[in-house]
Amino acid sequence: MSAPLPSTPRSNTPLPSIRPRRLRTTPAMRRLVAETRLAPADLVLPAFVREGAAEPVPIASMPGVVQHSLDTLRRAAAEAAELGLGGIMLFGVPLVRDATGSQATDPAGILNVATRAVREEVGDALVVQTDLCLDEFTDHGHCGVLDDRGMVDNDATLERYREMALAQAEAGSEILGLSGMMDGQVAAVRDALDAEGRTDTAVVAYSAKYASAFYGPFRDAVESTLQGDRRSYQLDPGNRREGLREALIDIAEGADAVMVKPAGSYLDVLADVAAASEVPVWAYQVSGEYAMIEAAAAHGWIDRDRAVAESVLAIKRAGADAVLTYWAAELAARIRRGEA
């Protein structure tokens, strides 16, 4: 018969009386006490549509994301509506570009055609939104028209934004996404819409849009022709207070919602804006954030599904009321199955 094991001496340190782990014991318990939750309606799907495409065109730097044809865009929008997403944000990829981005205001331009097609497909079952910026349509790739020095002319660009706003509203866009970072863009667009009786068309201002390295794959997605950079109008990544200031200016000019972009690297700015804003606050999980997780997962370095859900949950936790993410449809399906 073996000898009994010696008893472990009891420490004089008192056992904890406060045990937060009680609320982490089971999946059901963790679900019950969760402080932040994701719902399909919190998510907006960015979608690219390519003029003349007969079938989807894969985007190499964004695995799983495509430039849609009109037919596949319709199907993607119908799926988004069925999943209960908050909305779809449309970006156009035209065949022809020029100095002033004339295709942006042409009723036959790809973005306006696509907007009409999606509205016909989903009606009011999904909030159809459009990117209001010139970068996809200009041959120089900047978000505005250029002056004689090759610099973006803020006030001349506002006139183009006013024209774009009316064209997009006429095509059926319910929310215009002002992403160009021009001073006064919200006031200019709101004035143009109201003057034409488009008082029901909403405006979301990309207020705190930073000059980020994380946009690289997006420029592949829209086949950007940009030469140089956008640092003269997008925010410096080191500036926190400026992001809040821009949001407050846009709210004062009549923005119906404000945006922080990128999301993951600017959660501090997002939290600042959310704490101060009297309108909904959105955040855009941009192409580079998407690509990094997909690339790491492809190498087996991270658990893809958990990383995707965690990355979007963090954005919501920081204060976003809605998140634009390329995983919107996938996440919504997982949420409905109780997997995220």
PDB file of C-alpha atoms in Angstrom, residues 139-316:
ATOM      1  CA  ASP A 139      -7.516  60.110 -64.956  1.00  0.00           C
ATOM      2  CA  HIS A 140      -5.168  61.539 -62.307  1.00  0.00           C
ATOM      3  CA  GLY A 141      -6.756  59.530 -59.486  1.00  0.00           C
ATOM      4  CA  HIS A 142      -7.299  62.399 -57.082  1.00  0.00           C
ATOM      5  CA  CYS A 143     -10.536  63.008 -55.207  1.00  0.00           C
ATOM      6  CA  GLY A 144     -11.121  66.352 -56.894  1.00  0.00           C
ATOM      7  CA  VAL A 145     -10.347  68.479 -59.913  1.00  0.00           C
ATOM      8  CA  LEU A 146      -6.854  69.928 -60.247  1.00  0.00           C
ATOM      9  CA  ASP A 147      -5.797  73.541 -60.629  1.00  0.00           C
ATOM     10  CA  ASP A 148      -3.058  74.888 -62.890  1.00  0.00           C
ATOM     11  CA  ARG A 149      -0.400  73.826 -60.364  1.00  0.00           C
ATOM     12  CA  GLY A 150      -1.635  70.251 -60.238  1.00  0.00           C
ATOM     13  CA  MET A 151      -3.097  70.711 -56.759  1.00  0.00           C
ATOM     14  CA  VAL A 152      -6.623  69.665 -55.823  1.00  0.00           C
ATOM     15  CA  ASP A 153      -8.860  72.737 -56.099  1.00  0.00           C
ATOM     16  CA  ASN A 154     -11.161  72.495 -53.081  1.00  0.00           C
ATOM     17  CA  ASP A 155     -13.885  74.905 -54.197  1.00  0.00           C
ATOM     18  CA  ALA A 156     -14.004  73.780 -57.819  1.00  0.00           C
ATOM     19  CA  THR A 157     -14.303  70.222 -56.529  1.00  0.00           C
ATOM     20  CA  LEU A 158     -17.313  71.205 -54.415  1.00  0.00           C
ATOM     21  CA  GLU A 159     -19.159  72.142 -57.592  1.00  0.00           C
ATOM     22  CA  ARG A 160     -18.507  68.675 -58.995  1.00  0.00           C
ATOM     23  CA  TYR A 161     -19.678  67.115 -55.728  1.00  0.00           C
ATOM     24  CA  ARG A 162     -22.925  69.077 -55.942  1.00  0.00           C
ATOM     25  CA  GLU A 163     -23.475  67.695 -59.452  1.00  0.00           C
ATOM     26  CA  MET A 164     -22.590  64.159 -58.336  1.00  0.00           C
ATOM     27  CA  ALA A 165     -25.003  64.384 -55.420  1.00  0.00           C
ATOM     28  CA  LEU A 166     -27.911  65.208 -57.701  1.00  0.00           C
ATOM     29  CA  ALA A 167     -26.961  62.490 -60.191  1.00  0.00           C
ATOM     30  CA  GLN A 168     -26.676  59.853 -57.479  1.00  0.00           C
ATOM     31  CA  ALA A 169     -29.898  60.896 -55.788  1.00  0.00           C
ATOM     32  CA  GLU A 170     -31.676  60.788 -59.137  1.00  0.00           C
ATOM     33  CA  ALA A 171     -30.329  57.253 -59.675  1.00  0.00           C
ATOM     34  CA  GLY A 172     -31.865  56.174 -56.372  1.00  0.00           C
ATOM     35  CA  SER A 173     -29.098  56.387 -53.796  1.00  0.00           C
ATOM     36  CA  GLU A 174     -30.533  56.789 -50.307  1.00  0.00           C
ATOM     37  CA  ILE A 175     -27.281  57.737 -48.576  1.00  0.00           C
ATOM     38  CA  LEU A 176     -24.430  59.623 -50.215  1.00  0.00           C
ATOM     39  CA  GLY A 177     -20.995  58.738 -48.839  1.00  0.00           C
ATOM     40  CA  LEU A 178     -18.897  61.900 -48.996  1.00  0.00           C
ATOM     41  CA  SER A 179     -15.373  60.495 -48.920  1.00  0.00           C
ATOM     42  CA  GLY A 180     -13.340  63.203 -50.668  1.00  0.00           C
ATOM     43  CA  MET A 181     -12.269  65.189 -47.578  1.00  0.00           C
ATOM     44  CA  MET A 182     -12.885  68.603 -49.138  1.00  0.00           C
ATOM     45  CA  ASP A 183     -13.577  71.501 -46.774  1.00  0.00           C
ATOM     46  CA  GLY A 184     -17.264  72.400 -46.877  1.00  0.00           C
ATOM     47  CA  GLN A 185     -18.354  69.289 -48.774  1.00  0.00           C
ATOM     48  CA  VAL A 186     -21.260  68.473 -46.459  1.00  0.00           C
ATOM     49  CA  ALA A 187     -22.711  71.965 -46.608  1.00  0.00           C
ATOM     50  CA  ALA A 188     -22.312  72.106 -50.399  1.00  0.00           C
ATOM     51  CA  VAL A 189     -23.978  68.757 -51.013  1.00  0.00           C
ATOM     52  CA  ARG A 190     -26.765  69.361 -48.504  1.00  0.00           C
ATOM     53  CA  ASP A 191     -27.526  72.698 -50.135  1.00  0.00           C
ATOM     54  CA  ALA A 192     -27.615  71.169 -53.614  1.00  0.00           C
ATOM     55  CA  LEU A 193     -29.912  68.356 -52.522  1.00  0.00           C
ATOM     56  CA  ASP A 194     -32.304  70.605 -50.622  1.00  0.00           C
ATOM     57  CA  ALA A 195     -32.473  73.136 -53.447  1.00  0.00           C
ATOM     58  CA  GLU A 196     -33.733  70.370 -55.740  1.00  0.00           C
ATOM     59  CA  GLY A 197     -36.219  68.979 -53.228  1.00  0.00           C
ATOM     60  CA  ARG A 198     -34.024  66.008 -52.300  1.00  0.00           C
ATOM     61  CA  THR A 199     -34.496  66.600 -48.600  1.00  0.00           C
ATOM     62  CA  ASP A 200     -34.912  62.872 -47.873  1.00  0.00           C
ATOM     63  CA  THR A 201     -31.515  61.919 -49.307  1.00  0.00           C
ATOM     64  CA  ALA A 202     -29.121  61.372 -46.409  1.00  0.00           C
ATOM     65  CA  VAL A 203     -25.438  62.259 -46.225  1.00  0.00           C
ATOM     66  CA  VAL A 204     -22.728  60.333 -44.377  1.00  0.00           C
ATOM     67  CA  ALA A 205     -19.513  62.296 -44.113  1.00  0.00           C
ATOM     68  CA  TYR A 206     -16.208  60.463 -44.143  1.00  0.00           C
ATOM     69  CA  SER A 207     -15.124  63.004 -41.554  1.00  0.00           C
ATOM     70  CA  ALA A 208     -11.994  61.466 -40.058  1.00  0.00           C
ATOM     71  CA  LYS A 209     -10.465  59.901 -43.145  1.00  0.00           C
ATOM     72  CA  TYR A 210      -6.750  59.443 -42.683  1.00  0.00           C
ATOM     73  CA  ALA A 211      -3.962  59.354 -45.275  1.00  0.00           C
ATOM     74  CA  SER A 212      -3.386  55.681 -44.576  1.00  0.00           C
ATOM     75  CA  ALA A 213      -1.159  52.967 -46.001  1.00  0.00           C
ATOM     76  CA  PHE A 214      -4.037  50.532 -45.489  1.00  0.00           C
ATOM     77  CA  TYR A 215      -5.879  51.641 -48.633  1.00  0.00           C
ATOM     78  CA  GLY A 216      -3.531  49.837 -51.020  1.00  0.00           C
ATOM     79  CA  PRO A 217      -5.783  46.930 -52.069  1.00  0.00           C
ATOM     80  CA  PHE A 218      -8.734  49.296 -52.555  1.00  0.00           C
ATOM     81  CA  ARG A 219      -6.774  51.091 -55.218  1.00  0.00           C
ATOM     82  CA  ASP A 220      -6.409  47.757 -56.991  1.00  0.00           C
ATOM     83  CA  ALA A 221     -10.153  47.258 -56.646  1.00  0.00           C
ATOM     84  CA  VAL A 222     -11.025  50.545 -58.372  1.00  0.00           C
ATOM     85  CA  GLU A 223      -7.973  50.417 -60.687  1.00  0.00           C
ATOM     86  CA  SER A 224      -6.775  53.754 -59.346  1.00  0.00           C
ATOM     87  CA  THR A 225      -4.573  55.902 -61.560  1.00  0.00           C
ATOM     88  CA  LEU A 226      -3.300  57.968 -58.635  1.00  0.00           C
ATOM     89  CA  GLN A 227       0.130  59.523 -58.925  1.00  0.00           C
ATOM     90  CA  GLY A 228       1.544  60.918 -55.698  1.00  0.00           C
ATOM     91  CA  ASP A 229      -0.543  60.880 -52.530  1.00  0.00           C
ATOM     92  CA  ARG A 230      -3.551  62.517 -50.854  1.00  0.00           C
ATOM     93  CA  ARG A 231      -1.850  63.977 -47.809  1.00  0.00           C
ATOM     94  CA  SER A 232      -2.883  67.519 -48.670  1.00  0.00           C
ATOM     95  CA  TYR A 233      -6.528  66.681 -47.955  1.00  0.00           C
ATOM     96  CA  GLN A 234      -6.680  63.459 -45.934  1.00  0.00           C
ATOM     97  CA  LEU A 235      -5.720  63.574 -42.239  1.00  0.00           C
ATOM     98  CA  ASP A 236      -2.242  63.001 -40.863  1.00  0.00           C
ATOM     99  CA  PRO A 237      -2.148  59.612 -39.070  1.00  0.00           C
ATOM    100  CA  GLY A 238      -0.573  61.214 -36.006  1.00  0.00           C
ATOM    101  CA  ASN A 239      -3.457  63.618 -35.385  1.00  0.00           C
ATOM    102  CA  ARG A 240      -6.153  62.539 -32.959  1.00  0.00           C
ATOM    103  CA  ARG A 241      -7.898  65.790 -32.055  1.00  0.00           C
ATOM    104  CA  GLU A 242      -8.153  66.778 -35.702  1.00  0.00           C
ATOM    105  CA  GLY A 243     -10.314  63.733 -36.417  1.00  0.00           C
ATOM    106  CA  LEU A 244     -12.850  64.824 -33.818  1.00  0.00           C
ATOM    107  CA  ARG A 245     -12.721  68.413 -35.044  1.00  0.00           C
ATOM    108  CA  GLU A 246     -13.517  67.338 -38.603  1.00  0.00           C
ATOM    109  CA  ALA A 247     -16.467  65.260 -37.394  1.00  0.00           C
ATOM    110  CA  LEU A 248     -17.902  68.137 -35.386  1.00  0.00           C
ATOM    111  CA  ILE A 249     -17.589  70.480 -38.375  1.00  0.00           C
ATOM    112  CA  ASP A 250     -19.444  67.990 -40.586  1.00  0.00           C
ATOM    113  CA  ILE A 251     -22.191  67.557 -37.998  1.00  0.00           C
ATOM    114  CA  ALA A 252     -22.596  71.344 -37.833  1.00  0.00           C
ATOM    115  CA  GLU A 253     -22.884  71.420 -41.649  1.00  0.00           C
ATOM    116  CA  GLY A 254     -25.736  68.914 -41.587  1.00  0.00           C
ATOM    117  CA  ALA A 255     -24.208  65.431 -41.876  1.00  0.00           C
ATOM    118  CA  ASP A 256     -26.715  62.704 -41.005  1.00  0.00           C
ATOM    119  CA  ALA A 257     -23.879  60.391 -39.921  1.00  0.00           C
ATOM    120  CA  VAL A 258     -20.103  60.657 -39.689  1.00  0.00           C
ATOM    121  CA  MET A 259     -17.379  58.156 -40.537  1.00  0.00           C
ATOM    122  CA  VAL A 260     -13.945  57.216 -39.225  1.00  0.00           C
ATOM    123  CA  LYS A 261     -11.664  55.536 -41.774  1.00  0.00           C
ATOM    124  CA  PRO A 262      -9.664  53.313 -41.430  1.00  0.00           C
ATOM    125  CA  ALA A 263     -11.236  51.664 -38.406  1.00  0.00           C
ATOM    126  CA  GLY A 264      -8.844  49.240 -36.746  1.00  0.00           C
ATOM    127  CA  SER A 265      -5.846  51.556 -36.477  1.00  0.00           C
ATOM    128  CA  TYR A 266      -7.967  54.529 -35.361  1.00  0.00           C
ATOM    129  CA  LEU A 267     -10.101  53.112 -32.560  1.00  0.00           C
ATOM    130  CA  ASP A 268      -9.047  56.012 -30.316  1.00  0.00           C
ATOM    131  CA  VAL A 269     -10.395  58.525 -32.836  1.00  0.00           C
ATOM    132  CA  LEU A 270     -13.532  56.435 -33.265  1.00  0.00           C
ATOM    133  CA  ALA A 271     -14.128  56.417 -29.506  1.00  0.00           C
ATOM    134  CA  ASP A 272     -13.594  60.196 -29.349  1.00  0.00           C
ATOM    135  CA  VAL A 273     -16.080  60.833 -32.140  1.00  0.00           C
ATOM    136  CA  ALA A 274     -18.636  58.406 -30.720  1.00  0.00           C
ATOM    137  CA  ALA A 275     -18.471  60.090 -27.316  1.00  0.00           C
ATOM    138  CA  ALA A 276     -19.102  63.535 -28.804  1.00  0.00           C
ATOM    139  CA  SER A 277     -21.408  62.875 -31.744  1.00  0.00           C
ATOM    140  CA  GLU A 278     -25.137  63.543 -31.740  1.00  0.00           C
ATOM    141  CA  VAL A 279     -25.540  61.621 -35.021  1.00  0.00           C
ATOM    142  CA  PRO A 280     -24.738  57.975 -35.850  1.00  0.00           C
ATOM    143  CA  VAL A 281     -21.050  57.128 -36.131  1.00  0.00           C
ATOM    144  CA  TRP A 282     -19.806  54.675 -38.732  1.00  0.00           C
ATOM    145  CA  ALA A 283     -16.405  53.144 -39.334  1.00  0.00           C
ATOM    146  CA  TYR A 284     -14.867  51.577 -42.433  1.00  0.00           C
ATOM    147  CA  GLN A 285     -12.782  48.432 -42.023  1.00  0.00           C
ATOM    148  CA  VAL A 286     -10.657  49.096 -45.082  1.00  0.00           C
ATOM    149  CA  SER A 287      -9.110  46.871 -47.713  1.00  0.00           C
ATOM    150  CA  GLY A 288      -5.699  46.610 -46.073  1.00  0.00           C
ATOM    151  CA  GLU A 289      -7.244  45.477 -42.790  1.00  0.00           C
ATOM    152  CA  TYR A 290      -9.164  42.827 -44.701  1.00  0.00           C
ATOM    153  CA  ALA A 291      -6.138  41.727 -46.719  1.00  0.00           C
ATOM    154  CA  MET A 292      -3.867  41.362 -43.684  1.00  0.00           C
ATOM    155  CA  ILE A 293      -6.221  38.988 -41.901  1.00  0.00           C
ATOM    156  CA  GLU A 294      -6.857  36.971 -45.051  1.00  0.00           C
ATOM    157  CA  ALA A 295      -3.123  36.710 -45.774  1.00  0.00           C
ATOM    158  CA  ALA A 296      -2.237  35.653 -42.226  1.00  0.00           C
ATOM    159  CA  ALA A 297      -5.047  33.102 -42.225  1.00  0.00           C
ATOM    160  CA  ALA A 298      -3.927  31.710 -45.587  1.00  0.00           C
ATOM    161  CA  HIS A 299      -0.547  30.973 -44.004  1.00  0.00           C
ATOM    162  CA  GLY A 300      -2.183  29.289 -41.027  1.00  0.00           C
ATOM    163  CA  TRP A 301      -0.862  31.937 -38.629  1.00  0.00           C
ATOM    164  CA  ILE A 302      -4.222  32.892 -37.110  1.00  0.00           C
ATOM    165  CA  ASP A 303      -7.693  31.447 -36.676  1.00  0.00           C
ATOM    166  CA  ARG A 304      -9.420  33.239 -39.548  1.00  0.00           C
ATOM    167  CA  ASP A 305     -13.037  33.085 -38.406  1.00  0.00           C
ATOM    168  CA  ARG A 306     -12.266  34.236 -34.883  1.00  0.00           C
ATOM    169  CA  ALA A 307      -9.983  37.019 -36.132  1.00  0.00           C
ATOM    170  CA  VAL A 308     -12.639  38.293 -38.537  1.00  0.00           C
ATOM    171  CA  ALA A 309     -15.335  38.427 -35.874  1.00  0.00           C
ATOM    172  CA  GLU A 310     -13.002  39.904 -33.252  1.00  0.00           C
ATOM    173  CA  SER A 311     -11.760  42.641 -35.565  1.00  0.00           C
ATOM    174  CA  VAL A 312     -15.290  43.829 -36.349  1.00  0.00           C
ATOM    175  CA  LEU A 313     -16.451  43.459 -32.742  1.00  0.00           C
ATOM    176  CA  ALA A 314     -13.574  45.707 -31.632  1.00  0.00           C
ATOM    177  CA  ILE A 315     -14.769  48.426 -34.005  1.00  0.00           C
ATOM    178  CA  LYS A 316     -18.302  48.148 -32.654  1.00  0.00           C
TER     179      LYS A 316
END
